[in-house]
Short mmCIF file of C-alpha atoms in Angstrom, two decimals:
data_model
loop_
_atom_site.label_atom_id
_atom_site.label_comp_id
_atom_site.label_asym_id
_atom_site.label_seq_id
_atom_site.Cartn_x
_atom_site.Cartn_y
_atom_site.Cartn_z
CA MET A 1 39.06 69.64 -12.04
CA THR A 2 38.62 66.57 -14.20
CA ARG A 3 37.22 63.47 -12.60
CA GLY A 4 36.30 60.11 -14.02
CA PRO A 5 32.87 59.08 -15.25
CA VAL A 6 30.49 57.22 -12.96
CA GLU A 7 30.87 54.12 -15.14
CA SER A 8 34.50 53.83 -14.02
CA VAL A 9 33.57 53.68 -10.30
CA GLU A 10 33.76 50.19 -8.82
CA PRO A 11 32.53 49.54 -5.27
CA LEU A 12 35.23 48.72 -2.77
CA ASP A 13 34.84 45.63 -0.59
CA ASP A 14 32.02 46.24 1.92
CA GLU A 15 31.49 49.84 0.71
CA TRP A 16 28.01 51.37 1.00
CA LEU A 17 26.49 53.85 -1.44
CA VAL A 18 24.77 56.69 0.40
CA ILE A 19 22.57 58.79 -1.87
CA ILE A 20 22.08 62.11 -0.15
CA ASP A 21 18.59 63.65 -0.34
CA PRO A 22 17.38 62.72 -3.85
CA GLN A 23 14.10 64.51 -3.22
CA VAL A 24 11.67 66.58 -5.24
CA ILE A 25 12.51 69.69 -3.17
CA PHE A 26 16.10 69.59 -4.52
CA ALA A 27 15.38 68.30 -8.03
CA ASP A 28 14.26 71.31 -10.02
CA PRO A 29 14.80 75.06 -9.55
CA ARG A 30 11.35 75.65 -11.09
CA THR A 31 9.71 73.60 -8.31
CA SER A 32 11.72 74.82 -5.35
CA ALA A 33 14.18 77.56 -4.44
CA TRP A 34 16.42 74.70 -3.30
CA GLY A 35 16.37 72.93 -6.67
CA SER A 36 19.73 72.15 -8.24
CA PRO A 37 20.28 73.10 -11.88
CA MET A 38 22.65 70.09 -12.06
CA TRP A 39 20.18 67.50 -10.77
CA ALA A 40 18.57 66.33 -14.04
CA GLU A 41 21.93 65.25 -15.48
CA THR A 42 22.96 63.62 -12.18
CA VAL A 43 19.94 61.34 -11.68
CA PRO A 44 20.81 58.79 -14.42
CA ARG A 45 24.40 58.65 -13.13
CA ILE A 46 23.17 57.81 -9.64
CA ALA A 47 20.81 55.17 -11.02
CA ARG A 48 23.69 53.50 -12.93
CA LEU A 49 25.98 53.69 -9.92
CA SER A 50 23.43 52.17 -7.55
CA ALA A 51 23.20 48.96 -9.59
CA ALA A 52 26.78 48.12 -8.59
CA TYR A 53 25.92 48.52 -4.90
CA ALA A 54 22.81 46.34 -4.81
CA GLY A 55 21.99 45.45 -1.20
CA ARG A 56 24.16 48.29 0.14
CA VAL A 57 22.28 51.43 -0.93
CA VAL A 58 21.04 53.98 1.59
CA VAL A 59 18.88 56.91 0.53
CA THR A 60 18.75 59.82 2.93
CA ARG A 61 15.97 62.37 3.17
CA PHE A 62 15.94 65.87 4.57
CA VAL A 63 12.71 66.86 6.31
CA ALA A 64 12.35 70.24 8.04
CA ASP A 65 12.36 70.06 11.82
CA PRO A 66 11.47 73.50 13.22
CA GLY A 67 11.79 72.06 16.73
CA LEU A 68 15.59 72.03 16.44
CA GLY A 69 15.74 75.68 17.57
CA GLY A 70 18.96 77.68 17.64
CA SER A 71 20.19 78.77 14.22
CA TRP A 72 17.54 76.58 12.60
CA ALA A 73 14.87 79.08 13.76
CA ASP A 74 16.56 81.82 11.71
CA TYR A 75 17.01 79.41 8.82
CA TYR A 76 13.29 78.65 8.66
CA ASP A 77 12.46 82.35 8.91
CA ASP A 78 14.18 82.58 5.50
CA TRP A 79 12.84 79.29 4.06
CA GLN A 80 9.27 79.00 5.32
CA PHE A 81 8.16 77.14 2.18
CA ALA A 82 10.05 74.09 3.52
CA LEU A 83 7.98 73.90 6.70
CA VAL A 84 5.69 71.20 5.39
CA PRO A 85 5.00 67.72 6.82
CA ASP A 86 7.23 64.75 6.11
CA LYS A 87 4.60 63.28 3.75
CA ASP A 88 4.39 66.44 1.60
CA PRO A 89 5.24 65.73 -2.08
CA LEU A 90 8.20 68.15 -1.83
CA TYR A 91 9.96 65.68 0.47
CA ALA A 92 9.29 62.61 -1.69
CA VAL A 93 12.25 60.79 -3.24
CA VAL A 94 12.31 61.44 -6.99
CA PRO A 95 10.50 58.69 -8.92
CA GLU A 96 13.62 57.60 -10.84
CA LEU A 97 15.44 56.68 -7.62
CA VAL A 98 12.70 55.69 -5.16
CA LYS A 99 13.06 51.94 -5.74
CA LEU A 100 16.86 51.89 -5.43
CA ALA A 101 17.01 52.18 -1.65
CA ASP A 102 17.74 49.19 0.50
CA HIS A 103 17.46 51.52 3.52
CA VAL A 104 16.07 55.04 4.03
CA VAL A 105 17.34 57.44 6.69
CA THR A 106 15.47 60.68 7.41
CA GLU A 107 17.07 63.58 9.30
CA GLY A 108 16.16 67.19 9.98
CA THR A 109 19.72 68.44 9.49
CA PHE A 110 21.98 69.02 6.49
CA GLY A 111 24.46 66.37 7.55
CA LYS A 112 23.24 62.80 7.59
CA TRP A 113 26.14 61.33 9.59
CA GLY A 114 24.37 60.44 12.81
CA PRO A 115 23.02 57.53 14.85
CA LYS A 116 20.36 56.54 12.28
CA LEU A 117 22.82 56.21 9.39
CA ARG A 118 25.47 54.54 11.57
CA ALA A 119 22.86 52.01 12.74
CA VAL A 120 22.58 50.86 9.13
CA ILE A 121 26.18 51.05 7.88
CA GLY A 122 28.32 50.93 11.03
CA ASP A 123 30.48 53.41 12.91
CA GLN A 124 33.56 53.35 10.66
CA PRO A 125 32.38 52.05 7.29
CA ARG A 126 33.54 52.60 3.74
CA ILE A 127 31.02 54.84 2.03
CA ALA A 128 30.59 56.33 -1.41
CA LEU A 129 28.53 59.52 -1.44
CA ALA A 130 26.31 60.76 -4.23
CA GLY A 131 23.39 63.20 -4.25
CA VAL A 132 22.46 66.78 -3.65
CA ALA A 133 23.62 69.39 -2.75
CA THR A 134 27.36 68.98 -2.96
CA ASP A 135 27.79 72.35 -1.25
CA CYS A 136 25.38 71.62 1.59
CA CYS A 137 24.15 68.16 2.57
CA VAL A 138 26.92 66.15 0.85
CA ILE A 139 29.79 68.11 2.40
CA ALA A 140 27.94 68.24 5.76
CA THR A 141 27.82 64.44 5.69
CA ALA A 142 31.29 63.73 4.30
CA ILE A 143 33.36 65.77 6.74
CA PRO A 144 31.86 64.46 10.02
CA ALA A 145 31.87 60.90 8.64
CA GLY A 146 35.54 61.12 7.71
CA ASP A 147 36.36 62.80 11.01
CA ALA A 148 34.68 59.90 12.83
CA GLY A 149 36.86 57.36 11.00
CA ALA A 150 34.70 56.40 8.02
CA SER A 151 36.49 56.03 4.69
CA VAL A 152 34.59 58.36 2.38
CA ARG A 153 34.64 58.53 -1.40
CA VAL A 154 32.67 61.37 -2.96
CA ILE A 155 31.60 60.48 -6.51
CA ALA A 156 31.85 63.93 -8.11
CA GLN A 157 29.86 63.11 -11.25
CA ALA A 158 27.04 61.68 -9.11
CA CYS A 159 26.66 64.85 -7.03
CA ALA A 160 24.78 68.02 -7.87
CA GLY A 161 25.45 71.42 -6.36
CA SER A 162 23.33 74.50 -6.04
CA SER A 163 25.50 75.80 -8.90
CA VAL A 164 28.45 74.41 -10.87
CA GLU A 165 30.77 76.87 -9.14
CA LYS A 166 29.62 75.94 -5.62
CA HIS A 167 29.74 72.24 -6.54
CA GLU A 168 33.41 72.59 -7.54
CA GLN A 169 34.22 74.66 -4.45
CA ALA A 170 32.69 72.00 -2.18
CA LEU A 171 34.59 69.21 -3.96
CA GLY A 172 37.81 71.21 -3.53
CA ALA A 173 37.12 71.70 0.17
CA MET A 174 36.48 67.98 0.66
CA GLU A 175 39.70 67.10 -1.19
CA MET A 176 41.58 68.85 1.62
CA PHE A 177 40.44 66.07 3.99
CA ALA A 178 42.38 63.28 2.28
CA PRO A 179 42.89 60.47 3.06
CA GLN A 180 39.64 60.32 5.09
CA ILE A 181 37.76 61.80 2.12
CA THR A 182 38.65 61.08 -1.50
CA VAL A 183 36.91 62.83 -4.38
CA ILE A 184 36.73 60.70 -7.50
#
């Protein structure tokens, strides 16, 4: 799949940029088992993209919430390293992107489409998604947002997957949700 460069993306009227989980825990496979091998090349693209959305940039953060119960209990049995407090350096936004946020939304789930994000951007907004991981938190945000009536554009070159293959698979899955979700 060939998609355009980030430089060709222009914000739509009243569109928000939502940068999904640009945190240390996802930034480097040497630092964390959740680190994306695609992240280093994605960060400068996100930084360039965010300049066009000044005033309408939301950064989301994932922070483990073992109190969620259910399947999350099994999940944290497998990923105990993530059970650290919100203020742990693993959950910090990467230095290159920390100052770009006009708003920050923290959730304990993969998907960030919920009351906290909607309180900032509205119930049926136009949103452009960037961030990590395409095959987890990005897709888990895009599909429920589109299903709820948001117009979602996923900026492929500004997303990083857990692998190139899984990144492309997730983009392909999201393309099936057109016109609610458009992958550019």
